[in-house]
Amino acid sequence: MQALNSLQRYSPQMLGLLRIVTALIFIAHGTQKLIGFPVAPASGLPAAFTLFWFGAILETFGGLLMLVGFLTRPVAFILAGEMAYAYWMMHAPRSFYPVMNGGDAAILYCFIFLYLFVAGAGAWGVDSRSKA
């Protein structure tokens, strides 16, 4: 049990890794909708200034801020809200069960961003450097 407890010292690095990997995948969701990269969505790119377009902006630029760990807490709070909204407005009406409505990722993103809102950037973030 002592060996497992000693892993606690790596918490800041694992938190930073969680933030970075989440941000990279989240950015890909945004760029897909915004510029069709790596592949355009089946429904096509959203028109400018529509709800989906604003979502793509949040995902792309909010994801970039999360990637570098700048303004982590406020950005994570906004992105958690975006994902909660996406789940309840887009996925939940299709079915009660996330595995059936395709909302698994939205739920996971929402709770990861809520965790980052509370925990902060972790290691390797701009926000982490300002504490020193």
N, CA, C and O atoms as a DFTB+ gen file, in Angstrom:
528 C
 N C O
     1  1       0.816      -1.183       0.000
     2  2       0.000       0.000       0.000
     3  2       0.869       1.260       0.000
     4  3       0.497       2.266      -0.605
     5  1       1.997       1.214       0.658
     6  2       2.911       2.357       0.701
     7  2       3.387       2.729      -0.695
     8  3       3.535       3.910      -1.009
     9  1       3.629       1.718      -1.539
    10  2       4.093       1.981      -2.901
    11  2       3.033       2.755      -3.689
    12  3       3.361       3.665      -4.450
    13  1       1.770       2.393      -3.504
    14  2       0.698       3.107      -4.200
    15  2       0.556       4.531      -3.669
    16  3       0.295       5.454      -4.439
    17  1       0.722       4.713      -2.381
    18  2       0.636       6.057      -1.801
    19  2       1.761       6.960      -2.303
    20  3       1.595       8.177      -2.389
    21  1       2.888       6.367      -2.629
    22  2       4.016       7.169      -3.105
    23  2       3.749       7.765      -4.491
    24  3       4.438       8.696      -4.905
    25  1       2.762       7.239      -5.201
    26  2       2.417       7.778      -6.514
    27  2       1.819       9.179      -6.423
    28  3       1.759       9.895      -7.422
    29  1       1.387       9.563      -5.250
    30  2       0.794      10.884      -5.026
    31  2       1.714      12.009      -5.507
    32  3       1.241      13.059      -5.941
    33  1       3.008      11.789      -5.431
    34  2       3.950      12.841      -5.823
    35  2       3.877      13.176      -7.319
    36  3       4.356      14.226      -7.747
    37  1       3.276      12.281      -8.107
    38  2       3.127      12.521      -9.539
    39  2       1.796      13.177      -9.910
    40  3       1.504      13.342     -11.094
    41  1       1.000      13.548      -8.934
    42  2      -0.318      14.143      -9.199
    43  2      -0.252      15.383     -10.089
    44  3      -1.043      15.483     -11.028
    45  1       0.654      16.334      -9.840
    46  2       0.687      17.507     -10.723
    47  2       0.994      17.157     -12.184
    48  3       0.425      17.746     -13.103
    49  1       1.892      16.200     -12.385
    50  2       2.232      15.806     -13.749
    51  2       1.063      15.086     -14.427
    52  3       0.791      15.319     -15.605
    53  1       0.378      14.221     -13.696
    54  2      -0.759      13.512     -14.276
    55  2      -1.918      14.473     -14.561
    56  3      -2.631      14.313     -15.552
    57  1      -2.102      15.460     -13.700
    58  2      -3.126      16.476     -13.942
    59  2      -2.782      17.269     -15.201
    60  3      -3.656      17.534     -16.026
    61  1      -1.531      17.641     -15.347
    62  2      -1.094      18.339     -16.550
    63  2      -1.279      17.483     -17.794
    64  3      -1.707      17.985     -18.833
    65  1      -0.963      16.209     -17.700
    66  2      -1.133      15.290     -18.824
    67  2      -2.610      15.137     -19.188
    68  3      -2.956      15.117     -20.369
    69  1      -3.475      15.029     -18.195
    70  2      -4.913      14.965     -18.443
    71  2      -5.387      16.225     -19.174
    72  3      -6.157      16.136     -20.131
    73  1      -4.934      17.377     -18.731
    74  2      -5.305      18.655     -19.355
    75  2      -4.836      18.702     -20.811
    76  3      -5.600      19.095     -21.693
    77  1      -3.595      18.308     -21.065
    78  2      -3.015      18.388     -22.405
    79  2      -3.704      17.423     -23.376
    80  3      -4.066      17.819     -24.484
    81  1      -3.885      16.179     -22.975
    82  2      -4.503      15.185     -23.860
    83  2      -5.964      15.552     -24.126
    84  3      -6.434      15.450     -25.259
    85  1      -6.673      15.974     -23.091
    86  2      -8.064      16.402     -23.273
    87  2      -8.131      17.574     -24.242
    88  3      -8.987      17.598     -25.127
    89  1      -7.243      18.541     -24.085
    90  2      -7.236      19.718     -24.954
    91  2      -6.951      19.343     -26.402
    92  3      -7.607      19.861     -27.306
    93  1      -5.996      18.462     -26.644
    94  2      -5.672      18.071     -28.016
    95  2      -6.860      17.421     -28.721
    96  3      -7.147      17.726     -29.879
    97  1      -7.538      16.538     -28.025
    98  2      -8.696      15.876     -28.626
    99  2      -9.840      16.875     -28.808
   100  3     -10.551      16.830     -29.812
   101  1     -10.018      17.774     -27.838
   102  2     -11.082      18.772     -27.897
   103  2     -10.845      19.747     -29.055
   104  3     -11.785      20.119     -29.758
   105  1      -9.601      20.154     -29.249
   106  2      -9.257      21.041     -30.364
   107  2      -9.636      20.385     -31.692
   108  3     -10.141      21.056     -32.592
   109  1      -9.400      19.096     -31.817
   110  2      -9.744      18.387     -33.062
   111  2     -11.243      18.440     -33.339
   112  3     -11.656      18.536     -34.495
   113  1     -12.059      18.377     -32.290
   114  2     -13.509      18.509     -32.476
   115  2     -13.848      19.901     -32.996
   116  3     -14.713      20.053     -33.860
   117  1     -13.169      20.912     -32.472
   118  2     -13.419      22.283     -32.907
   119  2     -12.960      22.544     -34.321
   120  3     -13.697      23.132     -35.114
   121  1     -11.748      22.116     -34.654
   122  2     -11.231      22.373     -36.002
   123  2     -12.011      21.590     -37.058
   124  3     -12.128      22.030     -38.202
   125  1     -12.537      20.444     -36.676
   126  2     -13.368      19.691     -37.608
   127  2     -14.578      20.527     -38.017
   128  3     -14.922      20.600     -39.197
   129  1     -15.218      21.155     -37.035
   130  2     -16.415      21.952     -37.322
   131  2     -16.075      23.305     -37.931
   132  3     -16.848      23.841     -38.725
   133  1     -14.934      23.856     -37.567
   134  2     -14.596      25.218     -37.975
   135  2     -13.958      25.276     -39.364
   136  3     -14.321      26.121     -40.182
   137  1     -13.008      24.378     -39.627
   138  2     -12.272      24.427     -40.899
   139  2     -12.247      23.091     -41.645
   140  3     -11.576      22.963     -42.668
   141  1     -12.976      22.099     -41.134
   142  2     -13.017      20.802     -41.813
   143  2     -11.757      19.983     -41.658
   144  3     -11.478      19.122     -42.493
   145  1     -10.988      20.228     -40.610
   146  2      -9.762      19.465     -40.369
   147  2      -9.875      18.710     -39.056
   148  3     -10.295      19.307     -38.065
   149  1      -9.530      17.455     -38.992
   150  2      -8.901      16.620     -40.009
   151  2      -9.884      16.122     -41.068
   152  3      -9.461      15.683     -42.137
   153  1     -11.160      16.180     -40.794
   154  2     -12.175      15.820     -41.790
   155  2     -13.425      16.639     -41.468
   156  3     -13.758      16.855     -40.303
   157  1     -14.097      17.081     -42.500
   158  2     -15.312      17.872     -42.287
   159  2     -16.418      16.995     -41.713
   160  3     -16.491      15.806     -42.026
   161  1     -17.280      17.571     -40.876
   162  2     -18.402      16.788     -40.354
   163  2     -19.333      16.355     -41.498
   164  3     -19.414      17.018     -42.531
   165  1     -20.023      15.247     -41.294
   166  2     -20.935      14.729     -42.321
   167  2     -22.009      15.756     -42.677
   168  3     -22.465      15.811     -43.819
   169  1     -22.407      16.559     -41.709
   170  2     -23.448      17.568     -41.946
   171  2     -22.888      18.828     -42.604
   172  3     -23.645      19.747     -42.918
   173  1     -21.589      18.880     -42.813
   174  2     -20.954      20.049     -43.406
   175  2     -20.538      21.059     -42.339
   176  3     -20.886      20.919     -41.167
   177  1     -19.796      22.070     -42.757
   178  2     -19.330      23.096     -41.825
   179  2     -20.499      23.988     -41.435
   180  3     -21.350      24.303     -42.267
   181  1     -20.540      24.396     -40.169
   182  2     -21.644      25.264     -39.749
   183  2     -21.500      26.668     -40.325
   184  3     -20.393      27.154     -40.554
   185  1     -22.635      27.300     -40.551
   186  2     -22.625      28.684     -41.017
   187  2     -22.091      29.587     -39.910
   188  3     -22.270      29.307     -38.725
   189  1     -21.434      30.672     -40.311
   190  2     -20.862      31.610     -39.341
   191  2     -21.955      32.180     -38.436
   192  3     -23.072      32.459     -38.874
   193  1     -21.602      32.339     -37.184
   194  2     -22.445      32.948     -36.153
   195  2     -23.666      32.122     -35.766
   196  3     -24.593      32.640     -35.144
   197  1     -23.674      30.837     -36.130
   198  2     -24.719      29.938     -35.646
   199  2     -24.249      29.321     -34.329
   200  3     -23.090      29.469     -33.943
   201  1     -25.149      28.637     -33.656
   202  2     -24.806      27.997     -32.390
   203  2     -23.661      26.993     -32.563
   204  3     -22.761      26.931     -31.726
   205  1     -23.693      26.215     -33.637
   206  2     -22.627      25.235     -33.880
   207  2     -21.299      25.925     -34.174
   208  3     -20.242      25.426     -33.788
   209  1     -21.346      27.052     -34.845
   210  2     -20.129      27.808     -35.137
   211  2     -19.516      28.338     -33.846
   212  3     -18.306      28.233     -33.649
   213  1     -20.331      28.902     -32.968
   214  2     -19.816      29.381     -31.683
   215  2     -19.247      28.223     -30.862
   216  3     -18.238      28.384     -30.175
   217  1     -19.893      27.054     -30.932
   218  2     -19.353      25.870     -30.267
   219  2     -17.981      25.506     -30.801
   220  3     -17.078      25.165     -30.038
   221  1     -17.827      25.580     -32.128
   222  2     -16.532      25.273     -32.750
   223  2     -15.466      26.278     -32.314
   224  3     -14.313      25.902     -32.099
   225  1     -15.839      27.541     -32.183
   226  2     -14.909      28.569     -31.699
   227  2     -14.472      28.250     -30.272
   228  3     -13.285      28.289     -29.951
   229  1     -15.453      27.934     -29.418
   230  2     -15.121      27.579     -28.024
   231  2     -14.213      26.357     -27.974
   232  3     -13.238      26.337     -27.223
   233  1     -14.526      25.351     -28.761
   234  2     -13.737      24.121     -28.733
   235  2     -12.314      24.351     -29.250
   236  3     -11.355      23.825     -28.687
   237  1     -12.181      25.125     -30.304
   238  2     -10.860      25.362     -30.881
   239  2     -10.014      26.267     -29.990
   240  3      -8.913      25.896     -29.582
   241  1     -10.532      27.451     -29.692
   242  2      -9.725      28.425     -28.956
   243  2      -9.710      28.164     -27.454
   244  3      -8.703      28.415     -26.793
   245  1     -10.816      27.664     -26.911
   246  2     -10.807      27.231     -25.514
   247  2      -9.872      26.051     -25.331
   248  3      -9.162      25.954     -24.330
   249  1      -9.879      25.146     -26.320
   250  2      -8.961      24.005     -26.285
   251  2      -7.509      24.441     -26.332
   252  3      -6.668      23.875     -25.635
   253  1      -7.206      25.444     -27.152
   254  2      -5.827      25.959     -27.208
   255  2      -5.402      26.562     -25.876
   256  3      -4.274      26.350     -25.430
   257  1      -6.298      27.312     -25.239
   258  2      -5.979      27.874     -23.918
   259  2      -5.762      26.763     -22.895
   260  3      -4.869      26.852     -22.053
   261  1      -6.583      25.716     -22.972
   262  2      -6.408      24.582     -22.059
   263  2      -5.087      23.869     -22.344
   264  3      -4.402      23.431     -21.420
   265  1      -4.732      23.755     -23.626
   266  2      -3.496      23.074     -23.999
   267  2      -2.284      23.715     -23.328
   268  3      -1.422      23.013     -22.800
   269  1      -2.218      25.033     -23.348
   270  2      -1.071      25.713     -22.738
   271  2      -1.297      25.997     -21.253
   272  3      -0.396      26.472     -20.562
   273  1      -2.496      25.704     -20.770
   274  2      -2.769      25.905     -19.347
   275  2      -2.870      27.363     -18.959
   276  3      -2.427      27.749     -17.878
   277  1      -3.451      28.185     -19.835
   278  2      -3.610      29.616     -19.556
   279  2      -5.080      29.901     -19.268
   280  3      -5.959      29.526     -20.044
   281  1      -5.334      30.564     -18.153
   282  2      -6.705      30.837     -17.696
   283  2      -7.491      29.536     -17.546
   284  3      -8.676      29.469     -17.872
   285  1      -6.824      28.524     -17.057
   286  2      -7.385      27.181     -17.007
   287  2      -8.730      27.135     -16.305
   288  3      -9.685      26.573     -16.841
   289  1      -8.824      27.711     -15.125
   290  2     -10.065      27.585     -14.368
   291  2     -11.258      28.248     -15.054
   292  3     -12.279      27.586     -15.235
   293  1     -11.181      29.520     -15.443
   294  2     -12.363      30.101     -16.092
   295  2     -12.698      29.445     -17.436
   296  3     -13.871      29.275     -17.766
   297  1     -11.688      29.083     -18.200
   298  2     -11.938      28.436     -19.492
   299  2     -12.558      27.061     -19.273
   300  3     -13.495      26.686     -19.979
   301  1     -12.050      26.313     -18.309
   302  2     -12.605      24.987     -18.021
   303  2     -14.068      25.096     -17.595
   304  3     -14.884      24.255     -17.970
   305  1     -14.403      26.111     -16.825
   306  2     -15.788      26.305     -16.402
   307  2     -16.694      26.562     -17.608
   308  3     -17.780      25.990     -17.703
   309  1     -16.253      27.410     -18.516
   310  2     -17.031      27.716     -19.725
   311  2     -17.189      26.470     -20.593
   312  3     -18.279      26.195     -21.095
   313  1     -16.098      25.714     -20.772
   314  2     -16.156      24.518     -21.610
   315  2     -17.011      23.423     -20.974
   316  3     -17.677      22.672     -21.687
   317  1     -17.002      23.322     -19.650
   318  2     -17.883      22.360     -18.976
   319  2     -19.340      22.724     -19.246
   320  3     -20.173      21.852     -19.495
   321  1     -19.634      24.011     -19.194
   322  2     -20.990      24.463     -19.497
   323  2     -21.378      24.175     -20.936
   324  3     -22.503      23.758     -21.212
   325  1     -20.449      24.397     -21.850
   326  2     -20.727      24.091     -23.255
   327  2     -21.060      22.620     -23.436
   328  3     -21.993      22.269     -24.159
   329  1     -20.288      21.757     -22.775
   330  2     -20.523      20.326     -22.927
   331  2     -21.814      19.877     -22.240
   332  3     -22.494      18.978     -22.735
   333  1     -22.155      20.487     -21.118
   334  2     -23.438      20.178     -20.470
   335  2     -24.588      20.579     -21.396
   336  3     -25.543      19.825     -21.583
   337  1     -24.478      21.772     -21.969
   338  2     -25.495      22.242     -22.908
   339  2     -25.585      21.296     -24.106
   340  3     -26.681      20.910     -24.513
   341  1     -24.436      20.925     -24.669
   342  2     -24.417      20.023     -25.831
   343  2     -25.104      18.702     -25.493
   344  3     -25.871      18.168     -26.293
   345  1     -24.820      18.187     -24.304
   346  2     -25.435      16.908     -23.935
   347  2     -26.946      17.035     -23.823
   348  3     -27.688      16.266     -24.434
   349  1     -27.400      18.008     -23.039
   350  2     -28.842      18.098     -22.767
   351  2     -29.652      18.563     -23.970
   352  3     -30.820      18.196     -24.098
   353  1     -29.067      19.355     -24.844
   354  2     -29.817      19.860     -25.997
   355  2     -29.700      18.969     -27.227
   356  3     -30.650      18.857     -28.002
   357  1     -28.548      18.337     -27.414
   358  2     -28.322      17.578     -28.643
   359  2     -28.424      16.058     -28.463
   360  3     -28.909      15.355     -29.349
   361  1     -27.968      15.564     -27.323
   362  2     -27.892      14.116     -27.149
   363  2     -29.051      13.541     -26.342
   364  3     -29.681      12.578     -26.779
   365  1     -29.340      14.098     -25.196
   366  2     -30.361      13.550     -24.307
   367  2     -31.736      13.403     -24.960
   368  3     -32.431      12.429     -24.670
   369  1     -32.163      14.332     -25.834
   370  2     -33.479      14.137     -26.456
   371  2     -33.586      12.876     -27.318
   372  3     -34.690      12.389     -27.562
   373  1     -32.466      12.352     -27.774
   374  2     -32.490      11.144     -28.609
   375  2     -32.772       9.882     -27.808
   376  3     -33.446       8.970     -28.288
   377  1     -32.248       9.835     -26.575
   378  2     -32.430       8.660     -25.721
   379  2     -31.961       9.006     -24.319
   380  3     -31.131       9.898     -24.144
   381  1     -32.480       8.313     -23.326
   382  2     -32.057       8.507     -21.944
   383  2     -30.633       7.995     -21.718
   384  3     -29.912       8.514     -20.866
   385  1     -30.236       6.985     -22.477
   386  2     -28.962       6.308     -22.256
   387  2     -27.847       6.907     -23.117
   388  3     -27.971       6.951     -24.341
   389  1     -26.754       7.370     -22.488
   390  2     -25.654       7.975     -23.258
   391  2     -25.071       7.054     -24.323
   392  3     -24.670       7.525     -25.388
   393  1     -25.015       5.773     -24.062
   394  2     -24.451       4.853     -25.049
   395  2     -25.345       4.791     -26.293
   396  3     -24.876       4.440     -27.376
   397  1     -26.608       5.126     -26.144
   398  2     -27.535       5.114     -27.280
   399  2     -27.677       6.488     -27.942
   400  3     -28.015       6.572     -29.123
   401  1     -27.424       7.562     -27.193
   402  2     -27.627       8.901     -27.765
   403  2     -26.337       9.554     -28.255
   404  3     -26.368      10.674     -28.763
   405  1     -25.199       8.863     -28.107
   406  2     -23.926       9.383     -28.591
   407  2     -23.328      10.481     -27.729
   408  3     -22.425      11.195     -28.167
   409  1     -23.820      10.621     -26.515
   410  2     -23.365      11.710     -25.660
   411  2     -22.261      11.362     -24.676
   412  3     -21.945      12.162     -23.796
   413  1     -21.675      10.190     -24.808
   414  2     -20.614       9.775     -23.875
   415  2     -19.494      10.810     -23.782
   416  3     -19.084      11.198     -22.688
   417  1     -19.009      11.247     -24.931
   418  2     -17.884      12.191     -24.943
   419  2     -18.271      13.515     -24.297
   420  3     -17.478      14.092     -23.553
   421  1     -19.474      14.001     -24.568
   422  2     -19.907      15.269     -23.978
   423  2     -19.935      15.172     -22.451
   424  3     -19.521      16.106     -21.763
   425  1     -20.418      14.055     -21.924
   426  2     -20.457      13.867     -20.470
   427  2     -19.039      13.833     -19.911
   428  3     -18.743      14.514     -18.929
   429  1     -18.166      13.048     -20.529
   430  2     -16.788      12.949     -20.050
   431  2     -16.076      14.294     -20.111
   432  3     -15.412      14.683     -19.150
   433  1     -16.205      15.010     -21.226
   434  2     -15.600      16.335     -21.320
   435  2     -16.138      17.251     -20.232
   436  3     -15.368      17.961     -19.586
   437  1     -17.444      17.242     -20.023
   438  2     -18.048      18.103     -19.009
   439  2     -17.404      17.862     -17.645
   440  3     -17.024      18.815     -16.965
   441  1     -17.281      16.620     -17.248
   442  2     -16.750      16.326     -15.917
   443  2     -15.240      16.493     -15.833
   444  3     -14.725      16.851     -14.774
   445  1     -14.521      16.246     -16.913
   446  2     -13.081      16.530     -16.913
   447  2     -12.856      18.026     -16.775
   448  3     -11.990      18.452     -16.011
   449  1     -13.622      18.828     -17.501
   450  2     -13.474      20.280     -17.391
   451  2     -13.906      20.784     -16.014
   452  3     -13.307      21.723     -15.491
   453  1     -14.929      20.179     -15.423
   454  2     -15.291      20.563     -14.048
   455  2     -14.142      20.254     -13.089
   456  3     -13.841      21.044     -12.195
   457  1     -13.508      19.105     -13.280
   458  2     -12.365      18.751     -12.438
   459  2     -11.228      19.756     -12.628
   460  3     -10.628      20.198     -11.649
   461  1     -10.927      20.121     -13.876
   462  2      -9.861      21.086     -14.141
   463  2     -10.218      22.468     -13.585
   464  3      -9.332      23.215     -13.168
   465  1     -11.496      22.807     -13.576
   466  2     -11.945      24.055     -12.963
   467  2     -11.570      24.086     -11.479
   468  3     -11.131      25.115     -10.965
   469  1     -11.744      22.972     -10.808
   470  2     -11.436      22.892      -9.379
   471  2      -9.943      22.691      -9.135
   472  3      -9.372      23.320      -8.244
   473  1      -9.310      21.824      -9.914
   474  2      -7.921      21.428      -9.645
   475  2      -6.883      22.381     -10.230
   476  3      -5.773      22.472      -9.707
   477  1      -7.221      23.091     -11.301
   478  2      -6.245      23.962     -11.946
   479  2      -5.490      23.253     -13.046
   480  3      -5.850      22.150     -13.458
   481  1      -4.438      23.900     -13.518
   482  2      -3.711      23.436     -14.704
   483  2      -2.826      22.227     -14.466
   484  3      -2.589      21.456     -15.396
   485  1      -2.336      22.037     -13.268
   486  2      -1.357      20.979     -13.041
   487  2      -0.001      21.417     -13.574
   488  3       0.246      22.604     -13.783
   489  1       0.858      20.453     -13.788
   490  2       2.214      20.742     -14.279
   491  2       2.181      21.233     -15.720
   492  3       1.236      20.965     -16.462
   493  1       3.211      21.944     -16.094
   494  2       3.479      22.366     -17.465
   495  2       2.462      23.368     -18.023
   496  3       2.343      23.504     -19.241
   497  1       1.749      24.051     -17.178
   498  2       0.797      25.047     -17.644
   499  2       1.282      26.446     -17.334
   500  3       2.024      26.649     -16.373
   501  1       0.871      27.411     -18.135
   502  2       1.215      28.813     -17.891
   503  2       0.736      29.224     -16.502
   504  3       1.445      29.914     -15.770
   505  1      -0.478      28.792     -16.146
   506  2      -1.017      29.128     -14.824
   507  2      -0.141      28.584     -13.693
   508  3      -0.022      29.216     -12.643
   509  1       0.467      27.426     -13.900
   510  2       1.319      26.809     -12.877
   511  2       2.575      27.629     -12.633
   512  3       3.079      27.679     -11.511
   513  1       3.074      28.260     -13.663
   514  2       4.312      29.046     -13.570
   515  2       4.096      30.334     -12.772
   516  3       5.025      30.825     -12.131
   517  1       2.893      30.876     -12.806
   518  2       2.645      32.154     -12.127
   519  2       2.640      32.033     -10.614
   520  3       2.683      33.047      -9.917
   521  1       2.589      30.807     -10.086
   522  2       2.580      30.591      -8.630
   523  2       3.987      30.728      -8.039
   524  3       4.143      31.027      -6.855
   525  1       4.994      30.511      -8.862
   526  2       6.368      30.488      -8.349
   527  2       6.890      31.857      -7.978
   528  3       8.031      31.982      -7.534
